[in-house]
Coordinates of N, CA and C in Angstrom, one line a residue:
M544 N -102.3 -170.3 -78.9 CA -102.8 -170.2 -77.6 C -101.7 -170.1 -76.6
N545 N -101.8 -169.1 -75.7 CA -100.8 -169.0 -74.6 C -101.0 -170.1 -73.6
N546 N -99.9 -170.7 -73.2 CA -99.9 -171.7 -72.2 C -98.7 -171.5 -71.3
I547 N -98.8 -170.5 -70.5 CA -97.7 -170.0 -69.6 C -97.9 -170.5 -68.2
L548 N -96.8 -171.0 -67.6 CA -96.8 -171.5 -66.2 C -95.8 -170.7 -65.5
E549 N -96.3 -170.2 -64.3 CA -95.4 -169.4 -63.4 C -95.1 -170.2 -62.2
L550 N -93.8 -170.3 -61.8 CA -93.4 -171.0 -60.7 C -92.8 -170.0 -59.7
S551 N -93.2 -170.1 -58.4 CA -92.6 -169.3 -57.4 C -91.5 -170.2 -56.8
V552 N -90.2 -169.7 -56.9 CA -89.1 -170.5 -56.4 C -88.2 -169.6 -55.5
R553 N -87.3 -170.3 -54.8 CA -86.3 -169.7 -54.0 C -84.9 -170.3 -54.4
S554 N -84.0 -169.5 -54.7 CA -82.6 -170.0 -55.1 C -81.7 -169.7 -54.0
F555 N -81.0 -170.7 -53.5 CA -80.1 -170.6 -52.4 C -78.6 -170.9 -52.8
P556 N -77.7 -169.9 -52.6 CA -76.3 -170.3 -52.9 C -75.8 -171.2 -51.7
V557 N -75.1 -172.2 -52.1 CA -74.6 -173.1 -51.0 C -73.1 -173.4 -51.3
V558 N -72.4 -173.8 -50.2 CA -71.1 -174.3 -50.3 C -71.1 -175.7 -49.9
I559 N -70.7 -176.6 -50.7 CA -70.7 -178.1 -50.4 C -69.4 -178.7 -50.6
V560 N -69.3 -179.9 -50.0 CA -68.1 -180.8 -50.1 C -68.5 -182.1 -50.6
D561 N -67.9 -182.6 -51.7 CA -68.1 -183.9 -52.2 C -67.5 -184.9 -51.2
E562 N -68.3 -185.7 -50.6 CA -67.7 -186.7 -49.6 C -66.8 -187.7 -50.2
R563 N -66.9 -188.0 -51.5 CA -66.1 -189.0 -52.1 C -64.7 -188.5 -52.4
T564 N -64.6 -187.2 -52.8 CA -63.3 -186.6 -53.2 C -62.8 -185.6 -52.2
G565 N -63.6 -185.1 -51.4 CA -63.2 -184.1 -50.4 C -63.1 -182.7 -51.1
K566 N -63.5 -182.6 -52.3 CA -63.5 -181.3 -53.0 C -64.6 -180.4 -52.7
E567 N -64.3 -179.1 -52.4 CA -65.3 -178.1 -52.0 C -65.6 -177.3 -53.2
R568 N -66.9 -176.9 -53.3 CA -67.3 -176.1 -54.4 C -68.6 -175.3 -54.0
R569 N -68.9 -174.3 -54.8 CA -70.1 -173.5 -54.7 C -71.1 -174.0 -55.6
D570 N -72.4 -174.0 -55.2 CA -73.5 -174.5 -56.0 C -74.7 -173.6 -55.7
A571 N -75.8 -173.9 -56.3 CA -77.0 -173.2 -56.1 C -78.1 -174.3 -56.1
I572 N -79.1 -174.2 -55.2 CA -80.2 -175.1 -55.2 C -81.5 -174.3 -55.4
V573 N -82.3 -174.7 -56.3 CA -83.6 -174.0 -56.5 C -84.7 -174.9 -56.0
L574 N -85.6 -174.4 -55.2 CA -86.7 -175.1 -54.6 C -88.0 -174.4 -54.8
T575 N -89.1 -175.1 -55.1 CA -90.4 -174.5 -55.3 C -91.1 -174.2 -54.0
K576 N -92.0 -173.4 -54.0 CA -92.9 -173.1 -52.9 C -93.5 -174.4 -52.4
Q577 N -93.9 -175.2 -53.3 CA -94.6 -176.5 -52.9 C -93.6 -177.4 -52.2
Q578 N -92.4 -177.4 -52.6 CA -91.4 -178.3 -51.9 C -91.2 -177.8 -50.4
F579 N -91.2 -176.5 -50.2 CA -91.1 -175.9 -48.9 C -92.3 -176.3 -48.1
Q580 N -93.5 -176.2 -48.7 CA -94.7 -176.5 -48.0 C -94.7 -178.0 -47.5
A581 N -94.3 -178.9 -48.4 CA -94.3 -180.3 -48.1 C -93.3 -180.5 -47.0
A582 N -92.1 -179.9 -46.9 CA -91.2 -180.0 -45.9 C -91.8 -179.5 -44.5
Q583 N -92.4 -178.4 -44.6 CA -93.1 -177.9 -43.4 C -94.2 -178.8 -42.8
D584 N -94.9 -179.5 -43.7 CA -95.9 -180.4 -43.3 C -95.4 -181.5 -42.5
V585 N -94.1 -181.9 -42.7 CA -93.5 -183.0 -42.0 C -92.5 -182.5 -40.9
G586 N -92.6 -181.2 -40.6 CA -91.9 -180.6 -39.5 C -90.4 -180.3 -39.9
Q587 N -90.1 -180.1 -41.1 CA -88.7 -179.8 -41.6 C -88.6 -178.4 -42.0
S588 N -87.4 -177.8 -41.6 CA -87.1 -176.4 -42.0 C -86.5 -176.4 -43.4
S589 N -86.4 -175.2 -44.0 CA -85.8 -175.1 -45.3 C -84.4 -175.6 -45.3
K590 N -83.7 -175.3 -44.2 CA -82.3 -175.7 -44.2 C -82.2 -177.2 -44.1
E591 N -83.0 -177.8 -43.3 CA -83.0 -179.3 -43.2 C -83.3 -179.9 -44.5
L592 N -84.2 -179.3 -45.3 CA -84.6 -179.8 -46.6 C -83.4 -179.8 -47.5
I593 N -82.6 -178.7 -47.5 CA -81.4 -178.5 -48.3 C -80.3 -179.5 -47.9
Y594 N -80.1 -179.7 -46.6 CA -79.1 -180.6 -46.1 C -79.5 -182.0 -46.6
R595 N -80.7 -182.4 -46.5 CA -81.2 -183.7 -46.9 C -81.0 -184.0 -48.4
R596 N -81.3 -183.0 -49.2 CA -81.2 -183.1 -50.7 C -79.8 -183.4 -51.1
Y597 N -78.8 -182.6 -50.5 CA -77.4 -182.8 -50.8 C -76.8 -184.1 -50.2
N598 N -77.2 -184.4 -49.0 CA -76.7 -185.6 -48.4 C -77.1 -186.9 -49.2
R599 N -78.3 -186.9 -49.8 CA -78.7 -188.0 -50.6 C -77.8 -188.2 -51.9
L600 N -77.2 -187.1 -52.3 CA -76.3 -187.1 -53.5 C -74.8 -187.3 -53.1
G601 N -74.5 -187.4 -51.8 CA -73.1 -187.7 -51.4 C -72.4 -186.4 -51.1
Y602 N -73.1 -185.3 -50.8 CA -72.4 -184.0 -50.5 C -72.7 -183.6 -49.0
R603 N -71.8 -182.9 -48.5 CA -72.0 -182.3 -47.1 C -72.1 -180.8 -47.3
V604 N -73.1 -180.2 -46.8 CA -73.3 -178.7 -46.9 C -72.5 -178.0 -45.8
L605 N -71.7 -177.0 -46.3 CA -70.9 -176.2 -45.3 C -71.6 -174.9 -45.0
D606 N -72.3 -174.3 -46.0 CA -72.9 -173.0 -45.8 C -74.1 -172.9 -46.7
I607 N -75.1 -172.2 -46.2 CA -76.3 -171.9 -47.0 C -76.5 -170.4 -47.0
G608 N -76.5 -169.8 -48.1 CA -76.6 -168.3 -48.2 C -78.1 -167.9 -48.2
K609 N -78.3 -166.6 -48.3 CA -79.6 -166.0 -48.3 C -80.4 -166.4 -49.6
A610 N -81.6 -166.7 -49.4 CA -82.5 -167.1 -50.5 C -82.8 -165.9 -51.4
E611 N -82.9 -166.1 -52.7 CA -83.3 -165.1 -53.6 C -84.7 -165.6 -54.1
K612 N -85.7 -164.7 -53.9 CA -87.1 -165.1 -54.4 C -87.1 -164.7 -55.9
R613 N -87.7 -165.7 -56.7 CA -87.9 -165.5 -58.1 C -89.2 -166.1 -58.6
I614 N -89.7 -165.5 -59.6 CA -90.9 -166.1 -60.3 C -90.3 -166.6 -61.7
L615 N -90.4 -167.9 -62.0 CA -89.9 -168.4 -63.3 C -91.2 -168.6 -64.2
T616 N -91.0 -168.1 -65.4 CA -92.1 -168.3 -66.4 C -91.7 -169.3 -67.4
V617 N -92.6 -170.3 -67.6 CA -92.3 -171.3 -68.6 C -93.4 -171.3 -69.6
D618 N -93.0 -171.2 -70.9 CA -94.0 -171.4 -72.0 C -94.1 -172.8 -72.3
L619 N -95.2 -173.5 -72.0 CA -95.3 -174.9 -72.2 C -95.3 -175.3 -73.6
N620 N -95.8 -174.5 -74.5 CA -95.8 -174.8 -75.9 C -94.4 -174.8 -76.5
E621 N -93.6 -173.8 -76.1 CA -92.2 -173.7 -76.5 C -91.4 -174.9 -75.9
L622 N -91.7 -175.3 -74.7 CA -91.0 -176.4 -74.1 C -91.3 -177.7 -74.8
I623 N -92.6 -178.0 -75.2 CA -92.9 -179.2 -75.9 C -92.3 -179.2 -77.3
E624 N -92.2 -178.1 -77.9 CA -91.5 -178.0 -79.2 C -90.0 -178.4 -79.1
K625 N -89.4 -177.9 -78.1 CA -88.0 -178.2 -77.9 C -87.8 -179.7 -77.6
D626 N -88.7 -180.3 -76.8 CA -88.7 -181.7 -76.5 C -88.9 -182.5 -77.7
D627 N -89.8 -182.1 -78.6 CA -90.0 -182.8 -79.8 C -88.8 -182.8 -80.7
E628 N -88.1 -181.7 -80.7 CA -86.8 -181.6 -81.5 C -85.8 -182.5 -80.9
R629 N -85.7 -182.5 -79.6 CA -84.7 -183.4 -78.9 C -85.0 -184.9 -79.2
R630 N -86.3 -185.3 -79.2 CA -86.6 -186.6 -79.4 C -86.4 -187.0 -80.9
K631 N -86.6 -186.1 -81.8 CA -86.4 -186.3 -83.2 C -84.9 -186.5 -83.5
W632 N -84.0 -185.7 -82.9 CA -82.6 -185.8 -83.0 C -82.1 -187.1 -82.4
N633 N -82.6 -187.5 -81.3 CA -82.2 -188.7 -80.6 C -82.6 -189.9 -81.5
Y634 N -83.8 -189.9 -82.1 CA -84.2 -191.0 -83.0 C -83.3 -191.1 -84.2
L635 N -83.0 -189.9 -84.8 CA -82.2 -189.9 -86.0 C -80.8 -190.3 -85.8
N636 N -80.3 -190.1 -84.5 CA -78.9 -190.4 -84.2 C -78.8 -191.7 -83.4
G637 N -79.9 -192.5 -83.3 CA -79.8 -193.8 -82.6 C -79.7 -193.7 -81.1
V638 N -80.1 -192.6 -80.5 CA -80.0 -192.4 -79.0 C -81.3 -192.9 -78.5
I639 N -81.3 -193.8 -77.5 CA -82.5 -194.3 -76.8 C -82.9 -193.4 -75.7
D640 N -84.1 -193.0 -75.7 CA -84.7 -192.1 -74.6 C -85.0 -193.0 -73.4

């Protein structure tokens, strides 16, 4: 049985600074359409959402690039099989989930 999930996402290239170390680096943040809608519902722009997400992790955003629209396809059956394999490996190797 096919069990495919399609997610509409936007990928933003960003330049951030780690506030603890002062080190600058490039990163990418991927947000779903639902996350954007939730932000809009509380009067927040996409840029404000990105700033807030990074600030919570201790980063300062220096630049946000142009978003790339994508549709991600996830096969839920394949995903659950991989998770089962990971859990089995963890169990056999004494790793606690």
